[in-house]
Amino acid sequence: MKRHIKQSTMRRLISLAMLLALIALFGVLGGMSFLSTGNFSEIFRNASVVAIVGVGVTYVIITSGIDLSTGSMMALVAMTMANIYAYTLLPIWSMILIGIAVGLVAGLVNGIIVAKLNVPEFIGTLATLGIFRALTYLIAITDANGVIQSQPLTVPEYTVLGGSIGAVFYVTVAMAIFVIAGEVVLKYTRFGTNLYAVGANKKSATLSGIDVPRTRMIAYVIVGFCVAVGSVFTTARLQSTTALLGSGFEFNPIAAAVIGGVSLAGGSGDIIGTLIGSVFMATLENGLLKLHMNTAFQYIIKGIVIVAVVIFDSLYRKRMDRIAKEHGAQAEEGVGA
Amino acid sequence: MSKELLLEANHIYKSFSGIPVLHDVHFDVRRGEVHALMGENGAGKSTLIKIITGIYTKDAGQISWEGKPVEINSYQDCLNLGISCIYQELSVIPPLTVAQNVYLRKEPLRAGLIDYNKMNSMTQQLIDLYDFPLKPTTLVEDLGMGQRQLVEILKGLSNDSKLLIMDEPTSSLSGKEAESLFGIICKLRDQGVSIIYISHRLEEVYRLSDRLTILRDGKNAAVLEKDEIIPKMVIETMIGKEMEEVDDSSKELRSDEGPVCLEVKSLTDSANRFRNISFQVRHGEILGIGGLIGAGRTEIVRAIYGVDKAASGEVLLDDERLDPNPALSISKGIGFVPEDRRKQGFIPLLSTVKNVALTNYDIIKRTGMAIDENDELELSKKAIEAIDIRPADPQKEVGTMSGGNQQKVVLGKWLVRGLKLLIVDEPTAGIDVGAKAEIYSILDQLASDGVAVIVVSSDLQELLRVSHRIIVMRKGGIVREFKDETVTQAKILAAMQGVEEGEKR
């Protein structure tokens, strides 16, 4: 009897192998400038915000939803904090708390639109992508001529969050906390189990007594929280924000989740997968940069990687399903013979 | 078995937008009995069950549980009483383990986190108690349909249920899986669990039930004790009319002399789901294909029609070699009624007109580029006439019709064109007795008009009823052909299971 390896374990090994292969490839092409400790600490720093937001986005994708508004939401949170910084005397910690509150409210808005008003996820969050960005422009700080300015956020108690302990940036520490907490919630709480149930089959989940709208809504609120934290670390690093902050960012956590084995069909995947996906994306970006690849090509290559992974996943799943089916049919016939 | 009543429903009335669905219905269940509930589609079975499980509210009537009157206003109320419902479409969650499914929403917690050790051992205890062939940590997606059903049952039992409602539990099970389910049902009954068993398969009901309630047109037609259950009478009570004597236990097969319509030579699948399959079907002949689920029956007819590609082998239609694909098959006069009609057979949101037209645009008149809507309508009226769809409204959305009528639409769209070969896969799954009989007579009529018909079916009675000749598949190959002989259900079953009669102990 052949040991039946779990499909999810196999998929995890594959994404890890992909990441290692990528590191090996850039190691050969880029040499020490790629393989240095400093560079890896940089890669992890770049992967961190994506992975933090990825925790929430993974929850949403597991429920078979999607969130396209994370980039705009990040800008809205940052611009709110910039206004508080520029126009009030509130302490830094309360500025951060208000930023997080804005993230939670923005997530709740997504949740209500999608889960309560039953707008398809793709359309609902595409709409809020526009709305959050527009709100950012409305509250953006302008000069005397009405031209939007980049708003500095240079107070040291804040920008310290962009720093590091040794080779490990604070944002990476925060990411580690988010990933561990995110994985524990997903695997060891009823809420986590409910996320899978909702994503696998909403009707079955309802029959099992799960409050499906509420579960989906909470997932979107968690995205809002993750985005707000991501926004704090991003602006602390940049020491400023602009109305354009985070445009196109929404692509990254979704891509990271998909690369890490979270199925867009819902019901499968986990946070560790998304972490691997985030590091993969950051490694790809970093390596291409080290090879002095034109930024435009970077986007093309990222796009190709995503398409390739999705194609691979669908072929892989089909194959595994067929093997499972044959396995099942044999088991069924084998018993009485 | 005690005569003590567990559940009693009296004078139940329910109507939907003025149309009465249940009229003064009485239904009761004793402790520790299997009580079958039968009736044609639309007789009110599911409405009654939905009232008992709190999904619908009754217009009038009284429900008592263990002798006390109760109000059941939600599914949660029904769970709290100790009633669990196992739905026809299973409500298990594939990516979760058996234990996670059984204890979904009631996971044992320790310090706020799920205690998997405890959950798995609690599940194991349940499994041991009822002796199910399951393991707590297996993912449900790795289980077959039969085992998934057991998970669903286990989930019901974990609520300390005193009453399990099973709606068509064998509809997606193979013969063997159904057998083990029957064993489990008997075991549960012996342990004092009551079961409401809803099924279209008469022989299961005869075999399992201690009592039988028959509904017809929303009213009680009969309540029978075990020794009063007589097959012929049950059918007559259900359909409310005398039916001619049907002998369903054996049949004299006959050969057809027509010219060969379809010839399949050494057809082999790339995924090894069937291999080296050769057979012929003559014009005017109905060929039955039997076998357990997974024997390759569905796969082979899909390959003949061209939905899936075979790796090697030949398909000849009237001596002409085909490289099958659905569009070519349709144009050559092959019709295909797939296994899962809801997913593959019709478009629920479209009307009968559009569903019939969809496979027939090549024979519908056009004015320039545009479809001639009158001709389209005419065609669907022809289909409705040919197969007696009721109500005969061509504009009605097919998704809102009963299962029997849906299947007739799927058949009807093939009948309006000149067919040479019709392939039907499980033509009467989940369809009531009356509609079944009509579908059989449509198939008989087609054959006598010279069409070759292939019927794939898990229902032995059905195979015997319609086939002129029967082939039985097992593990991807043809193991037995029955022709020119008297064949019985037992012989077919033996071939399906790979046991020849002589070897039986």
Short mmCIF file of N, CA, C and O in Angstrom, two decimals, chain B residues 287-399:
data_model
loop_
_atom_site.label_atom_id
_atom_site.label_comp_id
_atom_site.label_asym_id
_atom_site.label_seq_id
_atom_site.Cartn_x
_atom_site.Cartn_y
_atom_site.Cartn_z
N LEU B 287 -29.78 -0.99 -25.41
CA LEU B 287 -28.70 -1.69 -24.74
C LEU B 287 -28.55 -1.11 -23.34
O LEU B 287 -28.37 0.10 -23.17
N GLY B 288 -28.65 -1.95 -22.33
CA GLY B 288 -28.45 -1.49 -20.96
C GLY B 288 -27.01 -1.70 -20.56
O GLY B 288 -26.42 -2.73 -20.88
N ILE B 289 -26.41 -0.71 -19.88
CA ILE B 289 -25.06 -0.89 -19.35
C ILE B 289 -25.14 -0.79 -17.83
O ILE B 289 -25.55 0.24 -17.29
N GLY B 290 -24.78 -1.86 -17.15
CA GLY B 290 -24.83 -1.87 -15.70
C GLY B 290 -23.43 -1.92 -15.12
O GLY B 290 -22.45 -2.15 -15.84
N GLY B 291 -23.33 -1.73 -13.82
CA GLY B 291 -22.04 -1.79 -13.14
C GLY B 291 -22.08 -0.90 -11.92
O GLY B 291 -22.95 -0.05 -11.79
N LEU B 292 -21.15 -1.13 -11.01
CA LEU B 292 -21.08 -0.28 -9.82
C LEU B 292 -20.56 1.10 -10.21
O LEU B 292 -19.97 1.25 -11.27
N ILE B 293 -20.76 2.07 -9.32
CA ILE B 293 -20.17 3.38 -9.55
C ILE B 293 -18.66 3.22 -9.58
O ILE B 293 -18.09 2.50 -8.78
N GLY B 294 -18.01 3.87 -10.57
CA GLY B 294 -16.58 3.72 -10.70
C GLY B 294 -16.17 2.59 -11.61
O GLY B 294 -14.99 2.36 -11.84
N ALA B 295 -17.17 1.86 -12.19
CA ALA B 295 -16.84 0.76 -13.10
C ALA B 295 -16.49 1.27 -14.49
O ALA B 295 -16.01 0.52 -15.33
N GLY B 296 -16.73 2.55 -14.75
CA GLY B 296 -16.37 3.13 -16.04
C GLY B 296 -17.54 3.30 -16.99
O GLY B 296 -17.34 3.63 -18.15
N ARG B 297 -18.76 3.10 -16.51
CA ARG B 297 -19.94 3.19 -17.38
C ARG B 297 -20.12 4.60 -17.93
O ARG B 297 -20.23 4.81 -19.14
N THR B 298 -20.15 5.57 -17.01
CA THR B 298 -20.37 6.95 -17.42
C THR B 298 -19.23 7.44 -18.31
O THR B 298 -19.45 8.10 -19.31
N GLU B 299 -18.02 7.04 -17.93
CA GLU B 299 -16.85 7.48 -18.67
C GLU B 299 -16.90 7.00 -20.13
O GLU B 299 -16.56 7.74 -21.05
N ILE B 300 -17.37 5.77 -20.33
CA ILE B 300 -17.35 5.26 -21.70
C ILE B 300 -18.39 5.96 -22.55
O ILE B 300 -18.13 6.31 -23.71
N VAL B 301 -19.58 6.23 -22.02
CA VAL B 301 -20.56 6.91 -22.87
C VAL B 301 -20.15 8.36 -23.11
O VAL B 301 -20.41 8.91 -24.19
N ARG B 302 -19.47 8.95 -22.15
CA ARG B 302 -18.97 10.31 -22.38
C ARG B 302 -17.94 10.32 -23.51
O ARG B 302 -17.87 11.24 -24.31
N ALA B 303 -17.12 9.27 -23.57
CA ALA B 303 -16.11 9.18 -24.62
C ALA B 303 -16.77 8.94 -25.98
O ALA B 303 -16.32 9.46 -27.01
N ILE B 304 -17.85 8.15 -26.01
CA ILE B 304 -18.53 7.90 -27.28
C ILE B 304 -19.14 9.19 -27.81
O ILE B 304 -19.05 9.52 -28.99
N TYR B 305 -19.75 9.95 -26.93
CA TYR B 305 -20.37 11.21 -27.34
C TYR B 305 -19.29 12.26 -27.64
O TYR B 305 -19.49 13.18 -28.41
N GLY B 306 -18.13 12.13 -27.03
CA GLY B 306 -17.02 13.02 -27.33
C GLY B 306 -16.78 14.12 -26.30
O GLY B 306 -16.04 15.06 -26.57
N VAL B 307 -17.41 14.02 -25.14
CA VAL B 307 -17.14 15.01 -24.08
C VAL B 307 -15.71 14.82 -23.58
O VAL B 307 -14.97 15.78 -23.38
N ASP B 308 -15.32 13.56 -23.39
CA ASP B 308 -13.94 13.25 -23.04
C ASP B 308 -13.32 12.53 -24.23
O ASP B 308 -14.01 11.89 -25.01
N LYS B 309 -12.01 12.64 -24.34
CA LYS B 309 -11.32 11.97 -25.45
C LYS B 309 -10.80 10.61 -24.99
O LYS B 309 -10.18 10.51 -23.94
N ALA B 310 -11.03 9.60 -25.81
CA ALA B 310 -10.44 8.30 -25.51
C ALA B 310 -9.01 8.29 -26.02
O ALA B 310 -8.66 9.01 -26.96
N ALA B 311 -8.14 7.48 -25.39
CA ALA B 311 -6.74 7.43 -25.81
C ALA B 311 -6.58 6.63 -27.09
O ALA B 311 -5.83 7.00 -27.99
N SER B 312 -7.32 5.52 -27.20
CA SER B 312 -7.22 4.74 -28.42
C SER B 312 -8.53 4.00 -28.64
O SER B 312 -9.38 3.94 -27.77
N GLY B 313 -8.67 3.44 -29.83
CA GLY B 313 -9.90 2.72 -30.16
C GLY B 313 -10.70 3.49 -31.20
O GLY B 313 -10.35 4.60 -31.59
N GLU B 314 -11.78 2.84 -31.67
CA GLU B 314 -12.58 3.44 -32.74
C GLU B 314 -14.05 3.49 -32.36
O GLU B 314 -14.55 2.64 -31.66
N VAL B 315 -14.72 4.53 -32.87
CA VAL B 315 -16.16 4.62 -32.74
C VAL B 315 -16.73 4.73 -34.14
O VAL B 315 -16.34 5.62 -34.90
N LEU B 316 -17.61 3.80 -34.52
CA LEU B 316 -18.21 3.84 -35.85
C LEU B 316 -19.71 4.01 -35.73
O LEU B 316 -20.37 3.29 -34.99
N LEU B 317 -20.24 4.99 -36.47
CA LEU B 317 -21.68 5.20 -36.50
C LEU B 317 -22.14 4.88 -37.90
O LEU B 317 -21.69 5.51 -38.86
N ASP B 318 -23.03 3.90 -38.05
CA ASP B 318 -23.45 3.43 -39.38
C ASP B 318 -22.25 3.22 -40.28
O ASP B 318 -22.20 3.71 -41.41
N ASP B 319 -21.27 2.51 -39.77
CA ASP B 319 -20.05 2.14 -40.50
C ASP B 319 -19.15 3.31 -40.87
O ASP B 319 -18.21 3.17 -41.64
N GLU B 320 -19.45 4.49 -40.32
CA GLU B 320 -18.60 5.63 -40.61
C GLU B 320 -17.79 5.94 -39.37
O GLU B 320 -18.32 6.06 -38.27
N ARG B 321 -16.47 6.07 -39.56
CA ARG B 321 -15.61 6.31 -38.40
C ARG B 321 -15.76 7.73 -37.89
O ARG B 321 -15.72 8.68 -38.66
N LEU B 322 -15.92 7.89 -36.60
CA LEU B 322 -16.06 9.22 -36.01
C LEU B 322 -14.86 9.52 -35.14
O LEU B 322 -14.30 8.64 -34.52
N ASP B 323 -14.49 10.81 -35.13
CA ASP B 323 -13.54 11.26 -34.12
C ASP B 323 -14.37 12.12 -33.19
O ASP B 323 -14.56 13.30 -33.41
N PRO B 324 -14.94 11.49 -32.15
CA PRO B 324 -16.07 12.12 -31.47
C PRO B 324 -15.75 13.46 -30.82
O PRO B 324 -14.73 13.61 -30.15
N ASN B 325 -16.61 14.44 -31.06
CA ASN B 325 -16.71 15.64 -30.23
C ASN B 325 -18.17 16.02 -30.23
O ASN B 325 -18.91 15.66 -31.16
N PRO B 326 -18.64 16.71 -29.19
CA PRO B 326 -20.09 16.90 -29.05
C PRO B 326 -20.76 17.52 -30.27
O PRO B 326 -21.83 17.06 -30.69
N ALA B 327 -20.14 18.54 -30.87
CA ALA B 327 -20.79 19.21 -32.00
C ALA B 327 -20.97 18.22 -33.16
O ALA B 327 -22.03 18.15 -33.79
N LEU B 328 -19.92 17.43 -33.44
CA LEU B 328 -20.00 16.45 -34.52
C LEU B 328 -21.04 15.39 -34.18
O LEU B 328 -21.86 15.02 -35.03
N SER B 329 -21.03 14.93 -32.95
CA SER B 329 -21.98 13.90 -32.54
C SER B 329 -23.42 14.37 -32.76
O SER B 329 -24.25 13.63 -33.28
N ILE B 330 -23.70 15.62 -32.36
CA ILE B 330 -25.05 16.14 -32.55
C ILE B 330 -25.40 16.15 -34.03
O ILE B 330 -26.46 15.69 -34.44
N SER B 331 -24.47 16.62 -34.86
CA SER B 331 -24.79 16.74 -36.28
C SER B 331 -24.94 15.36 -36.93
O SER B 331 -25.64 15.21 -37.91
N LYS B 332 -24.31 14.35 -36.34
CA LYS B 332 -24.42 12.99 -36.90
C LYS B 332 -25.65 12.25 -36.36
O LYS B 332 -25.91 11.11 -36.75
N GLY B 333 -26.36 12.86 -35.42
CA GLY B 333 -27.58 12.23 -34.93
C GLY B 333 -27.40 11.44 -33.64
O GLY B 333 -28.13 10.48 -33.39
N ILE B 334 -26.43 11.83 -32.82
CA ILE B 334 -26.28 11.19 -31.51
C ILE B 334 -26.80 12.15 -30.45
O ILE B 334 -26.43 13.33 -30.44
N GLY B 335 -27.67 11.68 -29.59
CA GLY B 335 -28.17 12.50 -28.49
C GLY B 335 -27.61 11.97 -27.18
O GLY B 335 -27.36 10.78 -27.05
N PHE B 336 -27.39 12.87 -26.22
CA PHE B 336 -26.77 12.46 -24.96
C PHE B 336 -27.48 13.12 -23.79
O PHE B 336 -27.58 14.34 -23.72
N VAL B 337 -28.00 12.32 -22.88
CA VAL B 337 -28.64 12.85 -21.67
C VAL B 337 -27.73 12.48 -20.50
O VAL B 337 -27.65 11.33 -20.11
N PRO B 338 -26.99 13.47 -19.98
CA PRO B 338 -25.96 13.15 -18.99
C PRO B 338 -26.52 12.76 -17.63
O PRO B 338 -27.69 12.94 -17.34
N GLU B 339 -25.61 12.23 -16.82
CA GLU B 339 -25.93 11.71 -15.51
C GLU B 339 -26.51 12.77 -14.58
O GLU B 339 -27.53 12.59 -13.95
N ASP B 340 -25.81 13.91 -14.54
CA ASP B 340 -26.20 14.95 -13.60
C ASP B 340 -26.96 16.01 -14.38
O ASP B 340 -26.39 16.93 -14.91
N ARG B 341 -28.30 15.84 -14.44
CA ARG B 341 -29.02 16.72 -15.36
C ARG B 341 -28.96 18.18 -14.93
O ARG B 341 -28.91 19.07 -15.74
N ARG B 342 -28.91 18.42 -13.63
CA ARG B 342 -28.93 19.81 -13.16
C ARG B 342 -27.65 20.54 -13.57
O ARG B 342 -27.68 21.70 -13.94
N LYS B 343 -26.53 19.83 -13.53
CA LYS B 343 -25.28 20.49 -13.87
C LYS B 343 -24.98 20.44 -15.36
O LYS B 343 -24.36 21.33 -15.90
N GLN B 344 -25.39 19.34 -16.02
CA GLN B 344 -24.93 19.16 -17.39
C GLN B 344 -26.04 19.08 -18.42
O GLN B 344 -25.79 19.18 -19.61
N GLY B 345 -27.28 18.85 -17.95
CA GLY B 345 -28.32 18.53 -18.92
C GLY B 345 -29.12 19.71 -19.43
O GLY B 345 -29.63 19.67 -20.53
N PHE B 346 -29.27 20.75 -18.62
CA PHE B 346 -30.07 21.88 -19.06
C PHE B 346 -29.60 23.15 -18.37
O PHE B 346 -28.79 23.11 -17.45
N ILE B 347 -30.11 24.28 -18.86
CA ILE B 347 -29.74 25.56 -18.27
C ILE B 347 -30.95 26.01 -17.44
O ILE B 347 -31.97 26.39 -18.00
N PRO B 348 -30.84 25.97 -16.09
CA PRO B 348 -32.01 26.18 -15.23
C PRO B 348 -32.73 27.51 -15.45
O PRO B 348 -33.94 27.58 -15.37
N LEU B 349 -31.96 28.57 -15.74
CA LEU B 349 -32.58 29.89 -15.82
C LEU B 349 -33.29 30.12 -17.15
O LEU B 349 -33.99 31.10 -17.33
N LEU B 350 -33.07 29.23 -18.12
CA LEU B 350 -33.71 29.42 -19.43
C LEU B 350 -35.02 28.64 -19.49
O LEU B 350 -35.23 27.67 -18.79
N SER B 351 -35.89 29.10 -20.39
CA SER B 351 -37.20 28.46 -20.56
C SER B 351 -37.05 27.15 -21.34
O SER B 351 -35.99 26.85 -21.88
N THR B 352 -38.15 26.42 -21.39
CA THR B 352 -38.17 25.21 -22.21
C THR B 352 -37.81 25.53 -23.66
O THR B 352 -37.02 24.84 -24.29
N VAL B 353 -38.39 26.63 -24.19
CA VAL B 353 -38.09 27.03 -25.57
C VAL B 353 -36.60 27.11 -25.81
O VAL B 353 -36.05 26.52 -26.74
N LYS B 354 -35.91 27.86 -24.94
CA LYS B 354 -34.48 28.10 -25.16
C LYS B 354 -33.68 26.83 -24.93
O LYS B 354 -32.71 26.57 -25.64
N ASN B 355 -34.08 26.04 -23.93
CA ASN B 355 -33.34 24.80 -23.68
C ASN B 355 -33.47 23.84 -24.85
O ASN B 355 -32.51 23.17 -25.22
N VAL B 356 -34.67 23.76 -25.41
CA VAL B 356 -34.85 22.88 -26.55
C VAL B 356 -34.07 23.42 -27.74
O VAL B 356 -33.42 22.69 -28.48
N ALA B 357 -34.11 24.74 -27.91
CA ALA B 357 -33.47 25.35 -29.07
C ALA B 357 -31.95 25.19 -29.04
O ALA B 357 -31.31 25.01 -30.07
N LEU B 358 -31.40 25.19 -27.83
CA LEU B 358 -29.95 25.24 -27.67
C LEU B 358 -29.19 24.17 -28.47
O LEU B 358 -28.17 24.45 -29.07
N THR B 359 -29.71 22.95 -28.47
CA THR B 359 -29.00 21.90 -29.21
C THR B 359 -29.53 21.77 -30.63
O THR B 359 -29.14 20.87 -31.36
N ASN B 360 -30.48 22.65 -31.00
CA ASN B 360 -31.15 22.48 -32.28
C ASN B 360 -31.08 23.70 -33.18
O ASN B 360 -31.86 23.81 -34.12
N TYR B 361 -30.15 24.63 -32.90
CA TYR B 361 -30.12 25.84 -33.72
C TYR B 361 -29.82 25.52 -35.18
O TYR B 361 -30.21 26.27 -36.07
N ASP B 362 -29.17 24.39 -35.43
CA ASP B 362 -28.87 24.04 -36.82
C ASP B 362 -30.13 23.70 -37.62
O ASP B 362 -30.12 23.80 -38.83
N ILE B 363 -31.21 23.31 -36.92
CA ILE B 363 -32.41 22.97 -37.69
C ILE B 363 -33.51 24.02 -37.53
O ILE B 363 -34.61 23.87 -38.04
N ILE B 364 -33.20 25.09 -36.81
CA ILE B 364 -34.19 26.16 -36.66
C ILE B 364 -34.00 27.18 -37.78
O ILE B 364 -32.87 27.54 -38.11
N LYS B 365 -35.11 27.62 -38.35
CA LYS B 365 -35.06 28.58 -39.47
C LYS B 365 -34.45 29.89 -39.02
O LYS B 365 -34.54 30.29 -37.88
N ARG B 366 -33.86 30.59 -39.98
CA ARG B 366 -33.31 31.90 -39.69
C ARG B 366 -33.85 32.92 -40.68
O ARG B 366 -34.14 32.58 -41.82
N THR B 367 -33.95 34.17 -40.20
CA THR B 367 -34.22 35.26 -41.13
C THR B 367 -32.93 36.06 -41.16
O THR B 367 -32.61 36.73 -40.19
N GLY B 368 -32.19 35.94 -42.23
CA GLY B 368 -30.87 36.54 -42.28
C GLY B 368 -30.01 35.92 -41.19
O GLY B 368 -29.85 34.70 -41.13
N MET B 369 -29.48 36.77 -40.33
CA MET B 369 -28.65 36.27 -39.24
C MET B 369 -29.50 35.86 -38.04
O MET B 369 -29.06 35.11 -37.18
N ALA B 370 -30.72 36.42 -37.95
CA ALA B 370 -31.49 36.26 -36.72
C ALA B 370 -32.25 34.95 -36.69
O ALA B 370 -32.67 34.42 -37.72
N ILE B 371 -32.42 34.43 -35.47
CA ILE B 371 -33.19 33.21 -35.29
C ILE B 371 -34.66 33.50 -35.46
O ILE B 371 -35.16 34.52 -34.97
N ASP B 372 -35.34 32.63 -36.17
CA ASP B 372 -36.78 32.77 -36.34
C ASP B 372 -37.46 32.31 -35.05
O ASP B 372 -37.54 31.12 -34.78
N GLU B 373 -37.92 33.28 -34.26
CA GLU B 373 -38.44 32.93 -32.94
C GLU B 373 -39.70 32.08 -33.01
O GLU B 373 -39.98 31.30 -32.11
N ASN B 374 -40.47 32.26 -34.10
CA ASN B 374 -41.68 31.44 -34.23
C ASN B 374 -41.32 29.98 -34.41
O ASN B 374 -41.92 29.09 -33.82
N ASP B 375 -40.30 29.75 -35.23
CA ASP B 375 -39.87 28.38 -35.48
C ASP B 375 -39.31 27.77 -34.20
O ASP B 375 -39.54 26.60 -33.89
N GLU B 376 -38.60 28.59 -33.45
CA GLU B 376 -38.03 28.17 -32.19
C GLU B 376 -39.16 27.71 -31.25
O GLU B 376 -39.08 26.66 -30.62
N LEU B 377 -40.22 28.51 -31.20
CA LEU B 377 -41.36 28.20 -30.34
C LEU B 377 -42.06 26.94 -30.82
O LEU B 377 -42.44 26.08 -30.02
N GLU B 378 -42.21 26.84 -32.15
CA GLU B 378 -42.85 25.65 -32.72
C GLU B 378 -42.12 24.39 -32.29
O GLU B 378 -42.72 23.39 -31.91
N LEU B 379 -40.79 24.47 -32.38
CA LEU B 379 -39.96 23.32 -32.06
C LEU B 379 -40.18 22.89 -30.61
O LEU B 379 -40.34 21.71 -30.31
N SER B 380 -40.23 23.88 -29.71
CA SER B 380 -40.39 23.52 -28.31
C SER B 380 -41.79 22.98 -28.06
O SER B 380 -41.98 22.10 -27.23
N LYS B 381 -42.77 23.49 -28.81
CA LYS B 381 -44.12 22.94 -28.66
C LYS B 381 -44.14 21.49 -29.10
O LYS B 381 -44.81 20.64 -28.49
N LYS B 382 -43.38 21.21 -30.17
CA LYS B 382 -43.28 19.83 -30.63
C LYS B 382 -42.70 18.95 -29.53
O LYS B 382 -43.17 17.84 -29.27
N ALA B 383 -41.65 19.49 -28.89
CA ALA B 383 -41.01 18.72 -27.82
C ALA B 383 -41.98 18.48 -26.67
O ALA B 383 -42.08 17.37 -26.15
N ILE B 384 -42.69 19.53 -26.28
CA ILE B 384 -43.63 19.41 -25.16
C ILE B 384 -44.69 18.37 -25.47
O ILE B 384 -45.07 17.56 -24.62
N GLU B 385 -45.15 18.38 -26.72
CA GLU B 385 -46.16 17.42 -27.14
C GLU B 385 -45.58 16.00 -27.11
O GLU B 385 -46.21 15.07 -26.61
N ALA B 386 -44.37 15.87 -27.63
CA ALA B 386 -43.77 14.55 -27.73
C ALA B 386 -43.57 13.91 -26.35
O ALA B 386 -43.61 12.68 -26.22
N ILE B 387 -43.34 14.70 -25.34
CA ILE B 387 -42.97 14.12 -24.06
C ILE B 387 -43.90 14.49 -22.93
O ILE B 387 -43.69 14.11 -21.80
N ASP B 388 -44.95 15.25 -23.24
CA ASP B 388 -45.98 15.51 -22.24
C ASP B 388 -45.43 16.19 -20.99
O ASP B 388 -45.47 15.66 -19.89
N ILE B 389 -44.90 17.40 -21.21
CA ILE B 389 -44.45 18.19 -20.06
C ILE B 389 -45.66 18.94 -19.49
O ILE B 389 -46.44 19.51 -20.24
N ARG B 390 -45.80 18.89 -18.19
CA ARG B 390 -46.90 19.62 -17.58
C ARG B 390 -46.37 20.58 -16.52
O ARG B 390 -45.53 20.18 -15.72
N PRO B 391 -46.86 21.81 -16.39
CA PRO B 391 -47.78 22.44 -17.33
C PRO B 391 -47.09 22.71 -18.67
O PRO B 391 -45.88 22.95 -18.70
N ALA B 392 -47.87 22.69 -19.74
CA ALA B 392 -47.30 22.78 -21.09
C ALA B 392 -46.98 24.23 -21.45
O ALA B 392 -47.40 24.72 -22.47
N ASP B 393 -46.23 24.90 -20.56
CA ASP B 393 -45.90 26.30 -20.82
C ASP B 393 -44.47 26.39 -21.35
O ASP B 393 -43.52 26.18 -20.60
N PRO B 394 -44.30 26.69 -22.63
CA PRO B 394 -42.96 26.68 -23.21
C PRO B 394 -42.05 27.76 -22.62
O PRO B 394 -40.84 27.67 -22.73
N GLN B 395 -42.64 28.78 -21.97
CA GLN B 395 -41.81 29.89 -21.47
C GLN B 395 -41.37 29.68 -20.02
O GLN B 395 -40.63 30.48 -19.47
N LYS B 396 -41.83 28.60 -19.40
CA LYS B 396 -41.50 28.37 -17.99
C LYS B 396 -40.02 28.04 -17.83
O LYS B 396 -39.46 27.25 -18.60
N GLU B 397 -39.39 28.64 -16.82
CA GLU B 397 -37.98 28.35 -16.56
C GLU B 397 -37.83 26.89 -16.14
O GLU B 397 -38.53 26.43 -15.23
N VAL B 398 -36.90 26.20 -16.77
CA VAL B 398 -36.76 24.77 -16.49
C VAL B 398 -36.32 24.52 -15.05
O VAL B 398 -36.74 23.55 -14.43
N GLY B 399 -35.53 25.45 -14.51
CA GLY B 399 -35.05 25.30 -13.14
C GLY B 399 -36.16 25.23 -12.11
O GLY B 399 -35.98 24.71 -11.02
#
